[in-house]
């Protein structure tokens, strides 16, 4: 989960995904795509471990601001979090 957030993050640490896209990223070594419930559970566990911020969900993983910031990247907000600054 943390690596997906880092790999897809914009300059503000938001990694936006289309519906079910994160599940495809999290495919296991046998090629099995995790269920929606499994993805939601993985996001919850990542929050508990402070790997992603509390506002994270399956359509946008948010890295803790203190841990991540890029100089370059998408200047516009992601769809799930349009009010961020």
Short mmCIF file of N, CA, C and O in Angstrom, two decimals:
data_model
loop_
_atom_site.label_atom_id
_atom_site.label_comp_id
_atom_site.label_asym_id
_atom_site.label_seq_id
_atom_site.Cartn_x
_atom_site.Cartn_y
_atom_site.Cartn_z
N UNK A 1 0.83 -1.18 0.00
CA UNK A 1 0.00 0.00 0.00
C UNK A 1 0.88 1.25 0.00
O UNK A 1 0.63 2.17 -0.77
N UNK A 2 1.86 1.26 0.87
CA UNK A 2 2.75 2.41 0.96
C UNK A 2 3.50 2.63 -0.35
O UNK A 2 3.62 3.77 -0.81
N UNK A 3 3.96 1.56 -0.97
CA UNK A 3 4.69 1.70 -2.23
C UNK A 3 3.77 2.16 -3.36
O UNK A 3 4.19 2.93 -4.23
N UNK A 4 2.52 1.74 -3.34
CA UNK A 4 1.56 2.22 -4.34
C UNK A 4 1.34 3.72 -4.13
O UNK A 4 1.28 4.49 -5.11
N UNK A 5 1.23 4.15 -2.89
CA UNK A 5 1.05 5.58 -2.60
C UNK A 5 2.25 6.38 -3.09
O UNK A 5 2.10 7.42 -3.73
N UNK A 6 3.44 5.90 -2.80
CA UNK A 6 4.65 6.61 -3.23
C UNK A 6 4.76 6.61 -4.75
O UNK A 6 5.05 7.64 -5.37
N UNK A 7 4.54 5.47 -5.37
CA UNK A 7 4.71 5.35 -6.82
C UNK A 7 3.76 6.18 -7.64
O UNK A 7 4.11 6.65 -8.72
N UNK A 8 2.54 6.39 -7.16
CA UNK A 8 1.54 7.12 -7.93
C UNK A 8 1.29 8.53 -7.40
O UNK A 8 0.43 9.25 -7.92
N UNK A 9 2.01 8.94 -6.38
CA UNK A 9 1.73 10.23 -5.74
C UNK A 9 2.06 11.42 -6.63
O UNK A 9 3.05 11.41 -7.37
N UNK A 10 1.21 12.44 -6.53
CA UNK A 10 1.51 13.71 -7.18
C UNK A 10 2.42 14.51 -6.26
O UNK A 10 2.89 14.01 -5.24
N UNK A 11 2.65 15.76 -6.57
CA UNK A 11 3.60 16.55 -5.78
C UNK A 11 3.15 16.81 -4.35
O UNK A 11 3.95 17.18 -3.50
N UNK A 12 1.86 16.64 -4.08
CA UNK A 12 1.35 16.85 -2.73
C UNK A 12 1.12 15.56 -1.96
O UNK A 12 0.53 15.56 -0.88
N UNK A 13 1.54 14.43 -2.54
CA UNK A 13 1.42 13.16 -1.85
C UNK A 13 0.09 12.46 -2.02
O UNK A 13 -0.22 11.53 -1.28
N UNK A 14 -0.72 12.88 -2.99
CA UNK A 14 -1.99 12.23 -3.29
C UNK A 14 -1.81 11.30 -4.47
O UNK A 14 -1.36 11.72 -5.55
N UNK A 15 -2.14 10.04 -4.29
CA UNK A 15 -2.07 9.04 -5.37
C UNK A 15 -3.50 8.65 -5.73
O UNK A 15 -4.13 7.84 -5.05
N UNK A 16 -4.03 9.27 -6.79
CA UNK A 16 -5.42 9.03 -7.20
C UNK A 16 -5.51 7.81 -8.09
O UNK A 16 -4.64 7.57 -8.94
N UNK A 17 -6.56 7.02 -7.89
CA UNK A 17 -6.81 5.81 -8.67
C UNK A 17 -8.24 5.81 -9.18
O UNK A 17 -9.14 6.29 -8.50
N UNK A 18 -8.45 5.23 -10.35
CA UNK A 18 -9.80 5.01 -10.86
C UNK A 18 -10.43 3.89 -10.03
O UNK A 18 -9.73 3.12 -9.39
N UNK A 19 -11.77 3.76 -10.07
CA UNK A 19 -12.40 2.65 -9.33
C UNK A 19 -11.79 1.31 -9.74
O UNK A 19 -11.57 1.05 -10.93
N UNK A 20 -11.44 0.51 -8.77
CA UNK A 20 -10.83 -0.83 -8.94
C UNK A 20 -9.39 -0.82 -9.44
O UNK A 20 -8.78 -1.87 -9.56
N UNK A 21 -8.84 0.34 -9.74
CA UNK A 21 -7.46 0.41 -10.23
C UNK A 21 -6.47 -0.01 -9.14
O UNK A 21 -5.50 -0.73 -9.43
N UNK A 22 -6.69 0.41 -7.91
CA UNK A 22 -5.78 0.04 -6.83
C UNK A 22 -5.77 -1.48 -6.65
O UNK A 22 -4.72 -2.07 -6.41
N UNK A 23 -6.91 -2.12 -6.79
CA UNK A 23 -6.97 -3.58 -6.69
C UNK A 23 -6.07 -4.23 -7.73
O UNK A 23 -5.37 -5.20 -7.44
N UNK A 24 -6.05 -3.68 -8.94
CA UNK A 24 -5.18 -4.22 -9.99
C UNK A 24 -3.70 -4.01 -9.67
O UNK A 24 -2.87 -4.83 -10.02
N UNK A 25 -3.39 -2.92 -8.99
CA UNK A 25 -2.02 -2.66 -8.56
C UNK A 25 -1.60 -3.67 -7.49
O UNK A 25 -0.45 -4.10 -7.44
N UNK A 26 -2.54 -4.06 -6.65
CA UNK A 26 -2.26 -4.94 -5.53
C UNK A 26 -2.41 -6.43 -5.86
O UNK A 26 -2.47 -7.26 -4.96
N UNK A 27 -2.44 -6.76 -7.13
CA UNK A 27 -2.57 -8.15 -7.56
C UNK A 27 -1.49 -9.01 -6.90
O UNK A 27 -0.36 -8.55 -6.72
N UNK A 28 -1.83 -10.24 -6.51
CA UNK A 28 -0.82 -11.08 -5.86
C UNK A 28 0.05 -11.81 -6.88
O UNK A 28 -0.15 -11.69 -8.09
N UNK A 29 1.02 -12.55 -6.41
CA UNK A 29 1.99 -13.20 -7.30
C UNK A 29 1.35 -14.24 -8.22
O UNK A 29 1.93 -14.62 -9.22
N UNK A 30 0.15 -14.69 -7.88
CA UNK A 30 -0.57 -15.66 -8.73
C UNK A 30 -1.49 -14.97 -9.73
O UNK A 30 -2.20 -15.63 -10.48
N UNK A 31 -1.51 -13.64 -9.70
CA UNK A 31 -2.35 -12.89 -10.62
C UNK A 31 -3.76 -12.65 -10.13
O UNK A 31 -4.59 -12.13 -10.88
N UNK A 32 -4.04 -13.00 -8.88
CA UNK A 32 -5.38 -12.80 -8.33
C UNK A 32 -5.56 -11.35 -7.90
O UNK A 32 -4.73 -10.79 -7.19
N UNK A 33 -6.65 -10.76 -8.35
CA UNK A 33 -6.98 -9.38 -7.99
C UNK A 33 -7.76 -9.42 -6.68
O UNK A 33 -8.75 -10.14 -6.56
N UNK A 34 -7.34 -8.64 -5.67
CA UNK A 34 -8.04 -8.66 -4.38
C UNK A 34 -9.45 -8.07 -4.49
O UNK A 34 -9.71 -7.22 -5.35
N UNK A 35 -10.33 -8.51 -3.63
CA UNK A 35 -11.70 -8.00 -3.60
C UNK A 35 -11.71 -6.56 -3.09
O UNK A 35 -10.74 -6.08 -2.49
N UNK A 36 -12.85 -5.90 -3.31
CA UNK A 36 -13.03 -4.54 -2.82
C UNK A 36 -12.85 -4.50 -1.30
O UNK A 36 -12.23 -3.58 -0.76
N UNK A 37 -13.37 -5.51 -0.61
CA UNK A 37 -13.25 -5.58 0.85
C UNK A 37 -11.80 -5.74 1.28
O UNK A 37 -11.36 -5.14 2.27
N UNK A 38 -11.04 -6.54 0.54
CA UNK A 38 -9.62 -6.72 0.86
C UNK A 38 -8.84 -5.43 0.68
O UNK A 38 -7.97 -5.10 1.49
N UNK A 39 -9.15 -4.70 -0.38
CA UNK A 39 -8.47 -3.43 -0.63
C UNK A 39 -8.81 -2.44 0.48
O UNK A 39 -7.93 -1.78 1.03
N UNK A 40 -10.09 -2.36 0.84
CA UNK A 40 -10.49 -1.45 1.92
C UNK A 40 -9.81 -1.82 3.24
O UNK A 40 -9.36 -0.94 3.98
N UNK A 41 -9.70 -3.11 3.51
CA UNK A 41 -9.01 -3.56 4.72
C UNK A 41 -7.54 -3.21 4.69
O UNK A 41 -6.97 -2.81 5.72
N UNK A 42 -6.92 -3.32 3.54
CA UNK A 42 -5.50 -2.97 3.41
C UNK A 42 -5.29 -1.47 3.62
O UNK A 42 -4.31 -1.06 4.25
N UNK A 43 -6.21 -0.67 3.13
CA UNK A 43 -6.12 0.79 3.35
C UNK A 43 -6.27 1.08 4.84
O UNK A 43 -5.50 1.87 5.40
N UNK A 44 -7.23 0.42 5.50
CA UNK A 44 -7.40 0.62 6.95
C UNK A 44 -6.14 0.25 7.73
O UNK A 44 -5.71 0.97 8.63
N UNK A 45 -5.54 -0.88 7.38
CA UNK A 45 -4.31 -1.31 8.07
C UNK A 45 -3.17 -0.32 7.82
O UNK A 45 -2.39 -0.02 8.73
N UNK A 46 -3.07 0.19 6.59
CA UNK A 46 -2.03 1.17 6.28
C UNK A 46 -2.22 2.45 7.09
O UNK A 46 -1.24 3.08 7.52
N UNK A 47 -3.47 2.84 7.32
CA UNK A 47 -3.74 4.01 8.17
C UNK A 47 -3.29 3.76 9.59
O UNK A 47 -2.66 4.62 10.21
N UNK A 48 -3.62 2.59 10.14
CA UNK A 48 -3.24 2.24 11.52
C UNK A 48 -1.71 2.27 11.68
O UNK A 48 -1.19 2.71 12.70
N UNK A 49 -1.01 1.84 10.65
CA UNK A 49 0.46 1.81 10.68
C UNK A 49 1.09 3.15 10.30
O UNK A 49 2.31 3.27 10.21
N UNK A 50 0.26 4.16 10.05
CA UNK A 50 0.71 5.50 9.64
C UNK A 50 1.51 5.49 8.34
O UNK A 50 2.39 6.33 8.14
N UNK A 51 1.19 4.55 7.46
CA UNK A 51 1.84 4.51 6.15
C UNK A 51 1.15 5.45 5.18
O UNK A 51 1.77 5.92 4.22
N UNK A 52 -0.13 5.70 5.42
CA UNK A 52 -0.90 6.66 4.64
C UNK A 52 -1.72 7.51 5.62
O UNK A 52 -1.95 7.11 6.76
N UNK A 53 -2.16 8.67 5.17
CA UNK A 53 -2.91 9.60 6.03
C UNK A 53 -4.34 9.12 6.23
O UNK A 53 -4.87 8.31 5.47
N UNK A 54 -4.98 9.66 7.26
CA UNK A 54 -6.33 9.26 7.65
C UNK A 54 -7.36 9.47 6.55
O UNK A 54 -8.35 8.74 6.47
N UNK A 55 -7.17 10.45 5.68
CA UNK A 55 -8.15 10.72 4.63
C UNK A 55 -8.01 9.79 3.42
O UNK A 55 -8.77 9.88 2.45
N UNK A 56 -7.09 8.86 3.47
CA UNK A 56 -6.89 7.90 2.37
C UNK A 56 -8.08 6.98 2.20
O UNK A 56 -8.78 6.66 3.15
N UNK A 57 -8.30 6.56 0.96
CA UNK A 57 -9.31 5.57 0.63
C UNK A 57 -8.86 4.85 -0.64
O UNK A 57 -7.77 5.14 -1.15
N UNK A 58 -9.67 3.96 -1.16
CA UNK A 58 -9.26 3.15 -2.31
C UNK A 58 -9.14 3.96 -3.59
O UNK A 58 -8.52 3.49 -4.55
N UNK A 59 -9.68 5.16 -3.64
CA UNK A 59 -9.54 5.99 -4.83
C UNK A 59 -8.46 7.05 -4.70
O UNK A 59 -8.08 7.68 -5.68
N UNK A 60 -7.95 7.25 -3.49
CA UNK A 60 -6.84 8.20 -3.30
C UNK A 60 -6.08 7.86 -2.03
O UNK A 60 -6.61 8.02 -0.92
N UNK A 61 -4.86 7.43 -2.20
CA UNK A 61 -3.97 7.19 -1.06
C UNK A 61 -3.22 8.49 -0.81
O UNK A 61 -2.67 9.08 -1.74
N UNK A 62 -3.21 8.93 0.42
CA UNK A 62 -2.56 10.19 0.77
C UNK A 62 -1.40 9.90 1.70
O UNK A 62 -1.58 9.29 2.76
N UNK A 63 -0.23 10.33 1.30
CA UNK A 63 0.94 10.16 2.15
C UNK A 63 0.97 11.26 3.20
O UNK A 63 0.53 12.39 2.93
N UNK A 64 1.46 10.96 4.40
CA UNK A 64 1.58 12.00 5.42
C UNK A 64 2.42 13.16 4.88
O UNK A 64 3.49 12.95 4.31
N UNK A 65 1.92 14.38 5.03
CA UNK A 65 2.58 15.54 4.43
C UNK A 65 4.01 15.72 4.92
O UNK A 65 4.88 16.11 4.15
N UNK A 66 4.28 15.41 6.17
CA UNK A 66 5.62 15.57 6.70
C UNK A 66 6.60 14.58 6.06
O UNK A 66 7.80 14.82 6.03
N UNK A 67 6.08 13.49 5.53
CA UNK A 67 6.94 12.45 4.96
C UNK A 67 7.11 12.55 3.46
O UNK A 67 7.98 11.89 2.91
N UNK A 68 6.32 13.38 2.79
CA UNK A 68 6.36 13.37 1.34
C UNK A 68 5.99 14.71 0.74
O UNK A 68 5.00 15.32 1.10
N UNK A 69 6.81 15.15 -0.19
CA UNK A 69 6.54 16.38 -0.95
C UNK A 69 7.45 16.37 -2.17
O UNK A 69 8.64 16.12 -2.06
N UNK A 70 6.91 16.64 -3.35
CA UNK A 70 7.70 16.73 -4.58
C UNK A 70 7.72 18.17 -5.04
O UNK A 70 6.78 18.91 -4.84
N UNK A 71 8.78 18.54 -5.72
CA UNK A 71 8.86 19.88 -6.30
C UNK A 71 8.02 19.98 -7.57
O UNK A 71 7.48 21.00 -7.88
N UNK A 72 7.94 18.89 -8.33
CA UNK A 72 7.23 18.89 -9.60
C UNK A 72 6.10 17.88 -9.55
O UNK A 72 6.14 16.92 -8.81
N UNK A 73 5.10 18.10 -10.37
CA UNK A 73 3.99 17.16 -10.44
C UNK A 73 2.70 17.85 -10.76
O UNK A 73 2.67 19.04 -11.07
N UNK A 74 1.64 17.11 -10.70
CA UNK A 74 0.32 17.63 -11.04
C UNK A 74 -0.09 18.74 -10.08
O UNK A 74 -0.13 18.54 -8.88
N UNK A 75 -0.39 19.95 -10.58
CA UNK A 75 -0.77 21.05 -9.71
C UNK A 75 -2.23 21.03 -9.30
O UNK A 75 -2.63 21.74 -8.40
N UNK A 76 -3.04 20.21 -9.95
CA UNK A 76 -4.47 20.22 -9.63
C UNK A 76 -4.80 19.14 -8.62
O UNK A 76 -4.14 18.10 -8.56
N UNK A 77 -5.83 19.36 -7.82
CA UNK A 77 -6.20 18.37 -6.80
C UNK A 77 -6.79 17.10 -7.43
O UNK A 77 -7.30 17.12 -8.54
N UNK A 78 -6.71 16.01 -6.69
CA UNK A 78 -7.32 14.76 -7.13
C UNK A 78 -8.83 14.86 -6.94
O UNK A 78 -9.32 15.66 -6.15
N UNK A 79 -9.59 14.03 -7.66
CA UNK A 79 -11.05 14.08 -7.57
C UNK A 79 -11.60 13.79 -6.17
O UNK A 79 -12.51 14.48 -5.73
N UNK A 80 -11.06 12.81 -5.45
CA UNK A 80 -11.62 12.55 -4.11
C UNK A 80 -11.35 13.64 -3.08
O UNK A 80 -12.05 13.74 -2.09
N UNK A 81 -10.34 14.48 -3.30
CA UNK A 81 -9.97 15.52 -2.33
C UNK A 81 -9.83 16.88 -3.03
O UNK A 81 -8.75 17.48 -3.02
N UNK A 82 -10.89 17.43 -3.60
CA UNK A 82 -10.79 18.67 -4.37
C UNK A 82 -10.48 19.91 -3.55
O UNK A 82 -10.02 20.91 -4.09
N UNK A 83 -10.69 19.86 -2.24
CA UNK A 83 -10.50 21.06 -1.42
C UNK A 83 -9.12 21.16 -0.79
O UNK A 83 -8.88 22.03 0.03
N UNK A 84 -8.18 20.30 -1.16
CA UNK A 84 -6.85 20.38 -0.55
C UNK A 84 -6.08 21.59 -1.07
O UNK A 84 -6.34 22.11 -2.13
N UNK A 85 -5.12 22.00 -0.32
CA UNK A 85 -4.26 23.13 -0.72
C UNK A 85 -2.81 22.75 -0.53
O UNK A 85 -2.43 22.09 0.29
#
